[in-house]
Coordinates of C-alpha atoms and ligand atoms in Angstrom, one line a residue:
M7 CA 141.7 191.0 168.4
S8 CA 142.3 187.5 170.6
A9 CA 141.4 184.0 169.5
G10 CA 138.9 184.2 171.8
L11 CA 137.2 187.9 171.3
E12 CA 137.1 186.5 167.9
Q13 CA 135.2 183.5 168.8
A14 CA 132.8 185.4 170.9
A15 CA 132.1 187.9 168.1
T16 CA 131.1 185.3 164.9
A17 CA 129.1 183.8 168.2
T18 CA 126.8 187.3 168.7
A19 CA 126.8 187.7 165.0
N20 CA 125.3 183.6 164.3
D21 CA 122.7 184.7 167.6
A22 CA 121.2 187.3 165.3
V23 CA 120.9 185.5 162.5
E24 CA 118.5 182.8 162.0
M25 CA 120.4 179.4 161.0
T26 CA 118.7 176.3 158.9
D27 CA 120.2 173.0 159.0
G28 CA 120.0 170.1 156.5
F29 CA 117.3 167.9 158.7
H30 CA 115.2 171.3 157.6
L31 CA 116.2 171.4 154.3
V32 CA 115.3 168.1 153.4
I33 CA 111.5 168.6 154.6
D34 CA 111.0 172.4 153.5
A35 CA 112.6 170.8 149.7
L36 CA 110.0 168.2 150.0
K37 CA 107.4 170.5 151.1
L38 CA 107.9 172.9 148.5
N39 CA 106.9 170.3 145.7
D40 CA 103.4 169.1 147.2
I41 CA 104.9 166.2 149.4
D42 CA 103.0 165.5 152.2
T43 CA 103.5 161.9 153.1
I44 CA 106.8 159.6 153.9
F45 CA 106.5 155.8 154.6
G46 CA 109.7 154.6 156.4
L47 CA 110.7 152.7 159.1
I48 CA 113.0 155.4 161.7
G49 CA 116.8 154.8 163.2
I50 CA 120.1 156.2 162.6
P51 CA 120.6 158.3 161.4
I52 CA 117.3 160.1 160.3
T53 CA 115.0 159.4 163.4
D54 CA 115.0 163.4 163.7
L55 CA 114.5 164.3 160.5
A56 CA 111.4 161.9 160.4
R57 CA 109.9 163.6 164.1
L58 CA 110.5 167.1 162.1
A59 CA 108.5 165.5 159.1
Q60 CA 106.0 164.8 161.2
S61 CA 106.3 168.0 163.2
E62 CA 106.2 169.9 160.5
G63 CA 102.7 168.6 159.4
M64 CA 103.8 165.5 156.8
R65 CA 102.2 162.3 157.1
F66 CA 104.6 160.0 158.7
I67 CA 103.3 156.4 158.3
S68 CA 106.0 154.0 160.3
F69 CA 106.7 150.3 159.0
R70 CA 108.1 147.5 160.2
H71 CA 110.3 146.7 157.3
E72 CA 111.6 148.9 154.8
Q73 CA 110.6 146.5 152.3
H74 CA 107.0 147.1 152.8
A75 CA 107.4 151.2 153.4
G76 CA 109.0 151.2 149.7
N77 CA 106.5 149.0 148.5
A78 CA 103.7 151.5 150.3
A79 CA 105.4 154.4 148.3
A80 CA 105.7 152.9 144.8
I81 CA 102.1 152.5 144.5
A82 CA 101.4 155.8 146.7
G83 CA 103.6 157.2 143.1
Y84 CA 101.7 154.7 140.8
M85 CA 98.6 156.3 141.8
T86 CA 99.1 159.9 142.2
Q87 CA 101.7 160.4 139.4
K88 CA 104.1 162.1 142.6
P89 CA 106.9 160.4 143.6
G90 CA 106.0 158.3 146.8
I91 CA 109.0 158.4 149.3
C92 CA 110.7 156.0 151.5
L93 CA 112.6 157.1 154.2
T94 CA 115.4 154.4 155.9
V95 CA 118.5 154.4 157.8
S96 CA 122.0 152.9 155.9
A97 CA 123.4 150.3 154.9
P98 CA 120.7 146.7 156.1
G99 CA 117.6 149.4 155.8
F100 CA 118.4 150.7 152.9
L101 CA 118.6 146.7 151.3
N102 CA 115.6 146.1 152.9
G103 CA 114.1 149.4 150.9
L104 CA 116.3 148.0 147.4
T105 CA 113.6 145.6 146.5
A106 CA 110.7 147.8 146.5
L107 CA 112.9 150.4 144.5
A108 CA 114.2 148.0 142.1
N109 CA 109.9 146.7 141.8
A110 CA 109.2 150.4 140.9
T111 CA 111.7 150.8 138.5
T112 CA 110.9 147.3 137.1
N113 CA 106.9 148.5 137.3
C114 CA 107.3 152.1 135.9
F115 CA 106.2 153.8 139.4
P116 CA 107.9 157.1 140.5
M117 CA 109.6 156.2 143.8
I118 CA 112.5 157.7 145.5
L119 CA 114.2 156.0 148.2
I120 CA 116.1 158.4 150.9
S121 CA 118.6 156.7 152.6
G122 CA 121.1 158.1 155.5
S123 CA 124.1 156.8 155.1
S124 CA 127.6 157.1 157.4
E125 CA 130.9 158.6 157.1
R126 CA 131.4 158.8 153.7
E127 CA 135.2 159.2 154.5
I128 CA 135.3 156.2 156.7
V129 CA 132.9 154.1 153.9
D130 CA 135.5 155.1 151.0
L131 CA 138.2 153.9 152.7
Q132 CA 136.4 151.0 154.0
Q133 CA 137.3 151.5 157.6
G134 CA 134.6 149.4 158.9
D135 CA 132.3 152.2 160.2
Y136 CA 128.9 151.6 161.4
E137 CA 126.5 150.1 158.8
E138 CA 129.2 150.9 156.7
M139 CA 128.0 150.6 152.6
D140 CA 128.9 152.4 149.1
Q141 CA 125.1 153.0 149.1
V142 CA 125.0 154.8 145.7
N143 CA 126.7 152.7 143.9
A144 CA 124.6 149.5 145.4
A145 CA 120.7 151.6 144.2
K146 CA 122.6 151.9 140.5
P147 CA 121.5 149.0 138.9
F148 CA 118.4 148.9 140.6
A149 CA 117.3 152.8 140.3
K150 CA 116.7 155.0 137.1
A151 CA 118.9 157.6 138.9
S152 CA 121.0 157.4 142.1
Y153 CA 122.1 160.6 143.7
R154 CA 123.8 161.6 147.0
I155 CA 123.9 165.1 147.8
N156 CA 126.8 166.0 150.3
K157 CA 126.6 169.9 151.2
A158 CA 123.3 171.3 152.5
E159 CA 123.3 173.9 149.9
D160 CA 121.8 171.5 147.2
I161 CA 119.6 169.7 149.2
G162 CA 117.3 171.6 147.1
I163 CA 118.7 171.1 143.5
G164 CA 119.3 167.9 144.8
I165 CA 115.5 166.6 145.3
A166 CA 114.5 168.4 142.6
R167 CA 116.7 166.2 140.6
A168 CA 115.4 163.1 142.0
I169 CA 111.8 163.9 141.9
R170 CA 112.1 164.8 138.3
S171 CA 113.6 161.6 137.4
A172 CA 111.5 159.8 138.9
V173 CA 107.8 161.1 137.3
S174 CA 109.1 162.9 133.6
G175 CA 109.5 160.1 130.8
R176 CA 108.9 155.9 131.6
P177 CA 108.6 156.6 135.7
G178 CA 110.4 155.0 138.2
G179 CA 112.6 154.6 141.2
V180 CA 115.4 157.2 142.3
Y181 CA 117.9 156.5 145.0
L182 CA 118.7 159.3 147.2
D183 CA 122.0 159.7 149.5
L184 CA 121.6 161.7 152.5
P185 CA 125.1 161.2 154.9
A186 CA 124.3 161.7 158.5
K187 CA 126.7 164.8 158.5
L188 CA 124.7 166.4 155.8
L189 CA 121.7 166.7 158.4
S190 CA 123.7 168.5 160.8
Q191 CA 125.2 171.0 158.8
T192 CA 123.9 174.7 159.4
L193 CA 123.3 177.3 157.0
T194 CA 122.0 180.9 157.0
A195 CA 118.1 180.6 157.0
E196 CA 117.7 183.0 153.7
Q197 CA 120.6 180.6 152.4
G198 CA 118.6 177.8 153.0
K199 CA 115.3 179.3 151.5
K200 CA 117.5 180.7 148.2
S201 CA 118.7 176.9 147.6
L202 CA 115.3 175.5 147.4
V203 CA 113.8 174.4 144.6
R204 CA 110.2 174.6 143.3
V205 CA 110.0 172.1 140.3
V206 CA 108.0 173.7 137.4
D207 CA 106.4 171.2 135.3
P208 CA 107.9 168.0 136.5
V209 CA 105.5 165.6 134.4
P210 CA 106.2 167.5 131.1
R211 CA 103.9 166.9 128.3
Q212 CA 105.5 165.1 125.6
I213 CA 104.0 165.0 122.5
P214 CA 104.2 162.6 120.0
A215 CA 105.4 163.3 115.8
P216 CA 101.9 164.3 113.5
D217 CA 103.3 161.6 111.2
S218 CA 103.8 158.7 113.7
V219 CA 99.6 159.2 114.8
Q220 CA 98.9 159.3 111.2
R221 CA 101.2 155.9 110.2
A222 CA 99.7 154.7 113.1
L223 CA 96.1 155.6 112.2
D224 CA 96.6 154.1 108.4
L225 CA 97.7 151.2 110.2
L226 CA 94.8 150.5 112.4
K227 CA 92.2 151.5 109.4
G228 CA 93.5 148.9 107.0
A229 CA 93.2 145.7 110.1
K230 CA 90.5 143.5 109.2
R231 CA 91.3 141.9 113.1
P232 CA 92.1 145.1 115.1
L233 CA 92.6 144.6 118.5
I234 CA 93.7 146.9 121.4
L235 CA 96.1 146.3 124.7
L236 CA 95.7 148.4 127.3
G237 CA 98.5 148.2 130.5
K238 CA 98.9 149.7 133.5
G239 CA 101.7 152.9 131.4
A240 CA 97.9 154.0 130.2
A241 CA 96.2 153.4 133.7
Y242 CA 99.2 155.5 135.1
A243 CA 98.9 158.3 132.2
Q244 CA 95.0 159.0 133.7
A245 CA 93.9 159.6 130.6
D246 CA 90.9 157.6 131.5
A247 CA 88.7 159.7 129.2
D248 CA 90.4 159.8 126.4
I249 CA 91.5 156.1 126.3
R250 CA 87.9 154.9 126.6
A251 CA 86.5 157.5 123.6
F252 CA 88.7 156.0 121.6
V253 CA 88.4 152.6 122.1
E254 CA 84.4 153.5 121.9
K255 CA 84.5 155.5 118.8
T256 CA 86.7 153.4 116.7
G257 CA 85.1 149.9 118.7
I258 CA 88.0 148.0 118.5
P259 CA 87.6 145.5 121.1
Y260 CA 90.2 145.1 124.0
L261 CA 92.4 143.4 126.3
P262 CA 93.6 145.1 129.1
M263 CA 96.6 143.9 131.3
S264 CA 96.0 143.4 135.1
M265 CA 96.6 146.4 136.3
A266 CA 94.6 148.0 133.5
K267 CA 91.6 146.3 134.4
G268 CA 88.9 148.8 135.5
L269 CA 90.2 151.8 132.9
L270 CA 87.1 150.7 130.9
P271 CA 85.1 149.1 133.2
D272 CA 85.4 144.7 133.0
T273 CA 81.7 144.3 132.1
H274 CA 82.5 146.4 129.0
A275 CA 80.8 145.4 125.9
Q276 CA 84.3 145.6 123.8
S277 CA 86.1 143.5 126.3
A278 CA 88.3 140.7 125.3
S279 CA 88.8 139.4 128.1
A280 CA 86.9 136.5 128.2
C281 CA 87.8 135.8 125.1
R282 CA 92.1 136.3 125.5
S283 CA 93.4 133.3 123.4
F284 CA 91.4 133.8 121.4
V285 CA 92.0 137.7 120.4
L286 CA 95.8 137.5 120.3
A287 CA 96.4 134.7 117.8
E288 CA 93.8 135.9 115.3
A289 CA 94.5 139.6 115.8
D290 CA 96.2 141.2 112.6
V291 CA 96.7 144.4 114.0
V292 CA 97.3 144.9 117.5
M293 CA 97.9 148.5 119.2
I294 CA 99.4 148.2 122.2
I295 CA 98.9 151.5 124.9
G296 CA 101.5 151.3 128.0
A297 CA 102.4 147.6 127.9
R298 CA 105.6 146.4 127.2
L299 CA 105.4 142.8 124.9
N300 CA 107.6 141.0 128.3
W301 CA 107.1 137.6 129.4
L302 CA 103.3 138.5 130.3
L303 CA 102.7 138.6 126.7
S304 CA 104.9 136.1 125.6
H305 CA 107.5 138.2 124.2
G306 CA 104.8 139.3 121.8
K307 CA 105.6 135.7 119.4
G308 CA 105.1 132.0 119.4
K309 CA 102.2 130.1 119.6
T310 CA 100.2 132.6 122.2
W311 CA 100.1 135.1 119.3
G312 CA 99.5 132.4 116.3
G313 CA 99.5 133.9 112.9
P314 CA 100.9 137.1 111.5
K315 CA 100.3 140.2 112.7
Q316 CA 101.3 144.0 112.9
F317 CA 101.9 146.1 115.9
I318 CA 101.1 150.3 116.7
Q319 CA 102.9 151.0 120.4
V320 CA 102.2 153.6 122.3
D321 CA 104.3 154.5 125.2
I322 CA 106.8 157.0 126.1
S323 CA 109.9 155.6 126.2
P324 CA 111.4 155.6 122.6
T325 CA 113.6 152.6 123.6
E326 CA 110.9 150.2 124.0
A327 CA 109.6 149.5 120.5
D328 CA 111.2 146.8 118.7
S329 CA 112.3 144.7 121.8
N330 CA 111.2 142.1 121.2
V331 CA 109.4 141.9 118.0
A332 CA 109.5 144.5 115.1
I333 CA 107.1 147.5 115.5
A334 CA 105.8 148.6 112.3
A335 CA 104.1 151.6 114.1
P336 CA 105.7 153.3 116.8
V337 CA 104.1 156.3 118.6
I338 CA 106.7 158.2 121.1
G339 CA 104.8 160.2 123.7
D340 CA 102.9 160.7 126.4
I341 CA 100.0 158.6 126.3
G342 CA 97.4 161.5 126.9
S343 CA 98.6 163.6 124.3
C344 CA 98.8 160.4 121.9
M345 CA 95.4 159.5 122.3
S346 CA 94.3 163.0 122.1
A347 CA 96.2 162.9 118.9
M348 CA 94.7 159.7 117.9
L349 CA 91.1 161.4 118.9
A350 CA 91.7 163.9 117.0
G351 CA 93.3 162.3 114.0
I352 CA 89.0 160.1 113.8
A353 CA 87.4 162.8 114.2
S354 CA 86.2 162.1 110.6
G355 CA 85.1 159.2 111.2
F356 CA 86.3 155.6 111.9
A357 CA 85.2 152.6 110.1
K358 CA 84.1 150.0 112.7
P359 CA 85.5 146.3 112.4
G360 CA 83.2 144.2 110.5
A361 CA 80.7 141.8 112.1
E362 CA 82.8 138.8 111.2
W363 CA 85.5 139.4 113.7
T364 CA 83.0 141.6 116.5
G365 CA 81.3 138.4 116.1
A366 CA 83.2 135.8 116.3
I367 CA 84.3 137.7 119.6
A368 CA 81.1 137.9 121.2
E369 CA 80.6 134.2 120.1
R370 CA 83.7 132.7 121.6
R371 CA 83.1 135.5 125.2
E372 CA 79.2 134.4 125.6
K373 CA 80.3 130.3 125.5
N374 CA 83.3 130.9 128.3
M375 CA 81.4 133.3 130.0
A376 CA 78.8 130.5 130.4
K377 CA 81.2 128.0 131.4
M378 CA 83.0 130.4 134.1
A379 CA 79.6 131.0 135.4
A380 CA 78.8 127.4 136.0
T381 CA 82.1 126.9 137.5
L382 CA 81.7 130.0 139.4
E383 CA 77.7 128.0 140.5
K384 CA 79.4 125.3 142.5
N385 CA 79.8 125.3 145.4
P386 CA 82.1 122.6 146.8
S387 CA 82.5 121.6 150.5
P388 CA 85.6 122.3 151.3
M389 CA 85.2 125.8 149.1
N390 CA 88.1 125.9 146.3
Y391 CA 89.2 129.2 144.8
H392 CA 86.3 130.2 142.0
S393 CA 83.5 129.5 144.6
A394 CA 85.2 131.5 147.7
L395 CA 85.7 134.2 144.5
R396 CA 82.1 134.2 143.4
A397 CA 81.7 135.8 146.9
I398 CA 83.9 137.6 146.6
R399 CA 83.0 139.3 143.4
D400 CA 80.1 139.8 144.3
V401 CA 80.7 141.9 147.7
L402 CA 83.2 144.1 145.5
K403 CA 80.3 144.6 142.9
T404 CA 78.7 146.8 145.5
R405 CA 81.7 149.0 146.1
P406 CA 83.2 150.0 142.7
D407 CA 85.3 152.5 144.8
I408 CA 87.6 150.0 146.5
N409 CA 91.2 149.4 146.3
L410 CA 91.9 145.7 145.3
V411 CA 95.4 144.5 146.5
N412 CA 95.9 140.8 144.9
E413 CA 99.2 138.5 145.2
G414 CA 99.8 134.6 145.3
A415 CA 100.2 132.1 142.5
N416 CA 96.3 130.6 141.7
A417 CA 95.0 133.3 144.8
L418 CA 96.2 136.4 141.7
D419 CA 95.1 134.0 138.7
F420 CA 92.0 133.7 139.9
T421 CA 91.0 136.7 141.4
R422 CA 92.6 138.3 138.1
S423 CA 89.8 136.6 135.9
I424 CA 87.0 136.2 138.4
V425 CA 86.7 139.8 140.2
D426 CA 85.7 142.7 138.0
Q427 CA 87.1 146.0 138.1
Y428 CA 84.6 148.9 137.2
Q429 CA 87.1 152.2 137.6
P430 CA 90.7 153.1 136.8
R431 CA 93.7 152.1 139.2
K432 CA 92.1 150.8 141.6
R433 CA 93.8 147.5 141.5
F434 CA 97.5 147.1 142.6
D435 CA 99.0 143.4 142.4
S436 CA 102.2 141.5 141.6
G437 CA 103.1 143.2 138.1
T438 CA 105.9 143.1 136.1
W439 CA 108.0 140.9 138.5
G440 CA 105.2 138.5 139.3
I441 CA 106.7 139.4 142.8
M442 CA 105.4 138.2 146.1
G443 CA 105.6 140.3 148.9
I444 CA 104.2 143.8 148.1
G445 CA 100.5 143.2 149.9
M446 CA 100.3 144.9 152.9
G447 CA 102.7 147.6 151.6
Y448 CA 100.7 148.2 148.3
S449 CA 97.5 148.0 150.8
V450 CA 98.8 151.0 153.0
G451 CA 100.0 153.0 150.7
A452 CA 96.6 152.4 148.5
A453 CA 95.1 153.6 152.0
V454 CA 96.9 156.1 153.6
V455 CA 96.6 157.7 149.4
S456 CA 92.9 157.5 148.6
G457 CA 91.4 157.4 152.2
L458 CA 89.3 154.7 150.5
P459 CA 88.9 150.6 152.0
V460 CA 91.2 148.6 150.5
V461 CA 90.6 144.7 150.5
A462 CA 93.9 142.8 149.6
I463 CA 93.5 139.0 148.9
E464 CA 96.4 136.9 149.2
G465 CA 97.6 133.6 149.4
D466 CA 98.5 132.6 152.7
S467 CA 102.3 131.9 151.3
A468 CA 102.1 135.7 149.6
F469 CA 100.8 137.1 152.6
G470 CA 103.6 135.9 154.5
F471 CA 106.5 137.9 153.1
S472 CA 104.2 141.3 154.9
G473 CA 102.0 139.9 157.5
M474 CA 103.8 141.6 160.6
E475 CA 102.5 144.9 158.6
L476 CA 99.3 144.0 160.1
E477 CA 100.5 145.8 163.2
T478 CA 101.0 148.6 161.0
V479 CA 97.4 148.7 159.4
C480 CA 95.8 148.8 163.4
R481 CA 98.7 151.3 164.6
Y482 CA 96.9 153.5 161.6
Q483 CA 93.7 151.8 162.1
L484 CA 93.1 151.7 158.4
P485 CA 90.1 150.3 156.5
I486 CA 91.6 147.1 155.2
T487 CA 90.4 143.8 154.7
T488 CA 92.7 141.3 154.5
I489 CA 91.4 138.1 153.1
I490 CA 94.2 134.6 152.8
F491 CA 92.8 131.7 150.6
N492 CA 94.2 129.0 153.4
N493 CA 95.4 125.9 151.7
N494 CA 98.1 125.2 153.8
G495 CA 101.3 125.8 152.1
I496 CA 102.8 127.2 148.5
Y497 CA 100.5 125.8 145.5
K498 CA 98.9 123.9 148.1
G499 CA 99.6 122.2 151.0
S500 CA 98.7 118.6 150.7
D501 CA 101.9 117.6 149.3
P502 CA 104.2 115.1 151.2
N503 CA 107.9 115.5 152.4
L504 CA 110.0 113.5 150.6
N505 CA 112.3 112.6 153.0
P506 CA 112.1 109.4 154.2
K507 CA 114.9 109.5 157.2
L508 CA 113.0 112.7 158.8
K509 CA 109.6 111.8 159.2
N510 CA 108.7 114.8 160.9
D511 CA 110.0 117.3 158.2
V512 CA 106.9 118.4 155.7
A513 CA 107.3 119.2 152.4
V514 CA 108.7 122.3 150.7
S515 CA 105.7 123.0 149.7
A516 CA 103.3 122.9 153.2
F517 CA 102.6 125.4 156.2
V518 CA 101.3 124.7 159.6
K519 CA 98.4 122.8 159.0
G520 CA 95.0 124.9 160.4
A521 CA 97.0 128.0 160.7
R522 CA 94.3 130.6 161.9
Y523 CA 96.0 133.9 160.8
D524 CA 92.6 135.8 162.0
K525 CA 94.1 135.2 165.7
M526 CA 97.4 137.5 164.3
I527 CA 95.5 140.8 163.6
E528 CA 93.5 140.3 166.9
A529 CA 97.0 140.4 168.9
F530 CA 96.7 144.2 167.9
G531 CA 93.4 144.8 167.5
G532 CA 91.9 144.0 164.6
V533 CA 89.2 142.0 164.0
G534 CA 89.9 138.7 163.0
Y535 CA 87.3 136.1 160.8
H536 CA 87.7 132.5 160.3
V537 CA 85.3 131.2 157.4
T538 CA 85.3 127.9 155.8
T539 CA 81.9 128.4 153.3
P540 CA 81.4 131.1 150.5
A541 CA 78.3 132.5 152.4
E542 CA 80.6 133.1 155.7
L543 CA 82.9 134.7 153.6
S544 CA 80.6 136.8 151.8
K545 CA 79.0 137.9 155.6
A546 CA 82.5 138.6 156.8
L547 CA 83.4 140.8 153.9
T548 CA 80.6 142.8 153.7
E549 CA 80.9 143.2 157.6
A550 CA 84.9 144.3 157.0
I551 CA 83.9 146.6 154.5
A552 CA 81.3 148.4 156.0
A553 CA 83.1 148.7 159.7
G554 CA 85.7 150.4 157.9
K555 CA 88.7 149.1 160.2
P556 CA 91.5 147.0 160.2
A557 CA 90.3 142.9 159.6
L558 CA 91.8 139.8 158.9
I559 CA 89.5 137.1 157.0
N560 CA 91.5 133.5 157.3
A561 CA 89.3 131.9 154.6
V562 CA 89.8 128.2 154.6
I563 CA 90.0 126.6 151.1
D564 CA 90.9 122.9 150.2
E565 CA 94.4 122.3 150.2
S566 CA 94.4 120.6 147.5
A567 CA 92.8 123.0 145.4
G568 CA 95.1 125.0 142.5
T569 CA 98.0 124.5 140.8
E570 CA 101.6 124.6 141.1
S571 CA 102.9 127.6 140.4
G572 CA 99.3 128.8 139.1
R573 CA 99.3 129.6 135.5
L574 CA 103.2 129.8 135.1
T575 CA 104.0 125.6 135.5
N576 CA 105.5 126.5 132.3
L577 CA 108.6 128.2 133.6
N578 CA 109.5 125.6 136.0
P579 CA 112.2 124.2 134.4
K580 CA 112.2 120.1 133.6
K581 CA 114.4 117.9 135.2
G582 CA 116.5 116.4 132.5
A583 CA 117.6 113.4 134.4
T584 CA 116.2 110.0 134.2
K585 CA 117.3 108.2 137.1
S586 CA 117.4 110.6 140.7
Ligands
LIG3 P1 101.7 146.1 131.8 O1 102.1 145.4 132.7 O2 100.5 146.3 132.2 O3 101.7 145.2 130.4 P2 104.1 147.8 131.4 O4 104.4 148.1 132.8 O5 104.8 146.1 131.3 O6 102.3 147.3 131.1 O7 104.6 148.6 130.5 C1 104.0 149.7 131.0 C2 104.7 150.8 129.9 O8 104.0 152.3 130.1 C3 106.1 151.2 129.7 O9 106.4 150.7 128.5 C4 106.2 152.7 130.2 O10 107.3 152.7 129.5 C5 104.8 153.0 129.8 N1 104.3 154.7 130.1 C6 104.5 154.6 131.4 N2 103.8 156.1 131.6 C7 103.1 156.3 130.2 C8 103.1 157.4 130.0 N3 102.4 158.6 130.9 N4 102.5 158.0 128.6 C9 103.1 156.8 128.4 N5 103.4 155.8 128.3 C10 103.7 155.7 129.3
LIG4 MG1 98.8 128.6 149.4

């Protein structure tokens, strides 16, 4: 046969055989694993991949910056125990998404960052390709795992591997690299179908060893002043009923970490939130469930923790125990399995802690709550964090199903302590890093996943990191109300310019005074409110939530309200110089 005839014969054969390609296989593999939403930002080489996802029935939420798409994916992962997917273009888009991937890994949120990448041969020889970058290696230190798929027949297994890596064990961020060429590679449809993998049992139960459970219960039973500490791992585990039953049956006072608020309602009689310092310092046995003894808990030592104490730590990661202080009773397993084993262990009874301990807590709690109530009652003019948050708290009390996103310095600290949560996984905040910039990304993710309203309480500085996503919020008509605590600056807006030669400059912490953030959302068709009193704030928030449409409330507060770095002033290094 001549070469020409041979070609024609192949073409005829190909015409008869149904073909598929990398684009279709990626979408088919995601759908096969019940992934129905992608957060991302299109461009070379993934534009058609996004289009295909949409035409194949997936939801594609387009953002203005990849970091926020990544944050949306991460919070979706936290809420659902399924990996949130973020899709980006190569090098710069990938790097923008990488911050979110690193944040997801740090917070133990399951997420997969999928990025297109440039020509392998050129990238590897560093010959200067369009958006050239070795993305797989760049992602490694920030991810739980980092993979590249080079052959279309590996797409099924590659995506299965990424899913399993993200959600099994301690969840985290996974990077998946899709070279442009991979997407146009073809296979017969039959080969393609066979290559797909539906992941069986992606989050396998991990049953704790019975002796570890017994050791923990023995320690707890011997305690005089026991305390339970709930972290966002406990909220993530979705073992809400068993955790509540354990807390209530043992009668042990508990403290929720910020994102564990609402796992039990903050108004619960056993909550020791109102006397946190007292219980941390005084407890003799502390049972930690899905929290790490990191900086947020003073690493389990020092003045915060007062006298000697013993720890029980329930966690899925076997290397978490002893990371900061000795753990007397590690219980390693998934929190659902651990808590049901613990519950079984106390089925025959548990002597609740004595009145000496619970009474001392109750007394302090009442005292501190009364003090806080008095502070909240005040109506200073201009309004401050407290009076504004009183108004917000009272509105949100009527809608316990609402998602709350929260970031800032003082805006974060005060909201966390003043606004109560009543349901699990409804509070999403700066988390393990204390990161700024999660606001609009988390809000979009939470609204899309839950179909319920979101209220984002933002410092004016924190909001700036993701403010452009207001357009995304308006484009998808999401029921998100953003409240900006506007005090004209970072920490506060009242600091002076320190350079006498540059008289027109302003302080390093200052923003434009009297900025009208409410006008920003109006530019995209949303509703803006400008409020200066708690009554106006209350009215605007009530109205915005009821409307279920994009809204922004510019809440003007005293520009000198708040403290530098919120409650983290101690983390600022001290100046050593005596002369400057
Ligand atoms: P917080 O910031 O609320 O203190 P952290 O993020 O520091 O919480 O800690 C969460 C912990 O929960 C991590 O150590 C993680 O390994 C653990 N974890 C996450 N999911 C599970 C799970 N399903 N079962 C057990 N432990 C989990
Ligand atoms: Mg501010």
